[in-house]
C-alpha positions as a printed NumPy array, in Angstrom:
array([[ 143.712,  143.908, -112.43 ],
       [ 145.237,  147.346, -112.577],
       [ 145.826,  149.584, -115.576],
       [ 148.43 ,  152.294, -115.166],
       [ 148.357,  155.04 , -117.774],
       [ 151.163,  157.509, -118.356],
       [ 152.402,  159.98 , -120.934],
       [ 149.877,  162.791, -120.904],
       [ 150.938,  166.408, -120.978],
       [ 150.712,  169.736, -122.745],
       [ 151.587,  170.081, -126.407],
       [ 151.038,  172.657, -129.112],
       [ 148.719,  171.986, -132.001],
       [ 150.435,  169.842, -134.578],
       [ 152.582,  168.152, -131.966],
       [ 152.761,  164.57 , -130.774],
       [ 152.388,  162.609, -127.56 ],
       [ 152.691,  158.967, -126.599],
       [ 150.455,  157.36 , -124.004],
       [ 151.305,  154.066, -122.37 ],
       [ 149.098,  151.662, -120.451],
       [ 150.748,  149.023, -118.306],
       [ 148.55 ,  146.179, -117.124],
       [ 149.207,  144.094, -114.039],
       [ 147.291,  141.222, -112.527],
       [ 146.445,  139.189, -115.603],
       [ 147.392,  138.438, -119.164],
       [ 145.316,  140.114, -121.84 ],
       [ 145.658,  137.423, -124.487],
       [ 141.874,  137.178, -124.834],
       [ 141.136,  140.84 , -124.253],
       [ 140.976,  144.138, -126.081],
       [ 142.889,  147.121, -124.704],
       [ 142.407,  150.734, -125.674],
       [ 141.565,  154.331, -124.773],
       [ 138.536,  156.443, -124.22 ],
       [ 138.692,  160.188, -123.685],
       [ 136.501,  162.787, -122.102],
       [ 136.623,  166.53 , -122.676],
       [ 135.005,  168.973, -120.225],
       [ 131.254,  169.034, -120.689],
       [ 131.271,  166.171, -123.179],
       [ 130.465,  162.496, -123.134],
       [ 133.201,  159.94 , -122.76 ],
       [ 134.111,  158.697, -126.24 ],
       [ 135.998,  155.817, -127.773],
       [ 139.409,  156.68 , -129.226],
       [ 141.232,  153.502, -130.228],
       [ 141.646,  149.876, -129.272],
       [ 143.667,  146.81 , -130.161],
       [ 142.795,  143.164, -129.895],
       [ 145.591,  141.609, -127.86 ],
       [ 145.594,  138.364, -129.833],
       [ 146.125,  139.194, -133.488],
       [ 146.71 ,  142.898, -133.035],
       [ 143.651,  144.124, -134.95 ],
       [ 143.194,  147.825, -134.237],
       [ 140.117,  150.026, -134.301],
       [ 139.983,  153.812, -134.364],
       [ 137.424,  156.544, -133.989],
       [ 136.898,  158.41 , -137.255],
       [ 138.206,  161.59 , -135.633],
       [ 141.647,  160.09 , -134.98 ],
       [ 142.027,  157.671, -137.893],
       [ 145.31 ,  158.336, -139.685],
       [ 146.729,  160.411, -136.812],
       [ 146.761,  157.981, -133.904],
       [ 148.327,  154.527, -133.817],
       [ 147.671,  151.917, -131.147],
       [ 150.02 ,  149.013, -130.52 ],
       [ 150.74 ,  146.445, -127.831],
       [ 153.78 ,  144.73 , -126.382],
       [ 152.696,  141.333, -125.141],
       [ 155.968,  140.674, -123.324],
       [ 155.553,  143.839, -121.261],
       [ 151.744,  143.634, -121.063],
       [ 151.677,  147.235, -122.233],
       [ 149.622,  149.086, -124.816],
       [ 150.759,  152.322, -126.447],
       [ 148.878,  155.116, -128.179],
       [ 150.985,  157.263, -130.476],
       [ 149.223,  160.548, -131.162],
       [ 150.377,  162.842, -133.938],
       [ 149.038,  166.01 , -135.563],
       [ 147.259,  166.795, -132.321],
       [ 144.541,  169.408, -132.361],
       [ 142.875,  171.345, -129.533],
       [ 139.786,  169.146, -129.914],
       [ 141.935,  166.157, -128.915],
       [ 142.305,  167.638, -125.435],
       [ 140.776,  165.738, -122.553],
       [ 141.343,  163.052, -120.   ],
       [ 142.427,  159.825, -121.669],
       [ 141.452,  156.593, -119.94 ],
       [ 143.22 ,  153.307, -120.508],
       [ 140.689,  150.456, -120.679],
       [ 140.413,  146.744, -121.27 ],
       [ 137.586,  144.338, -121.881],
       [ 136.64 ,  141.009, -123.42 ],
       [ 134.63 ,  142.486, -126.287],
       [ 136.262,  142.95 , -129.658],
       [ 134.717,  146.415, -130.057],
       [ 134.796,  148.364, -126.813],
       [ 131.999,  150.62 , -125.641],
       [ 131.684,  152.283, -122.241],
       [ 129.15 ,  149.641, -121.206],
       [ 131.361,  146.618, -121.926],
       [ 134.69 ,  147.829, -120.549],
       [ 135.789,  145.503, -117.756],
       [ 138.694,  147.557, -116.445],
       [ 139.287,  151.313, -116.339],
       [ 142.612,  152.849, -115.53 ],
       [ 143.064,  156.259, -114.011],
       [ 142.953,  159.065, -116.525],
       [ 145.866,  160.987, -117.908],
       [ 145.359,  164.57 , -119.045],
       [ 146.196,  165.647, -122.585],
       [ 146.085,  169.363, -123.335],
       [ 146.63 ,  170.652, -126.86 ],
       [ 147.093,  174.404, -127.108],
       [ 146.29 ,  176.35 , -130.252]])
């Protein structure tokens, strides 16, 4: 299984970015897909996830109301729409997938390569 993330970049505070995660190698009908992020000098933290079957989404408190996660089952792709970005949202964003409904670093089955998001003030 491979997860290919794309869409990172540099944006000014208040701006928006869209991250995509394309999965190959298996269907994710019984999986949860999502994103973690890691800022320099900080722990890797959960951002958002979506249960592939049913589409139930979960968000970190810090991004609730600003970020929206969705999935396209036909394309086996998950998307993270990020709005009202702030400098504290900067970091490397990792696309992930796992069987658990609520993802934690310890139960992620697949990690994609990171994509860098930089929000300038």
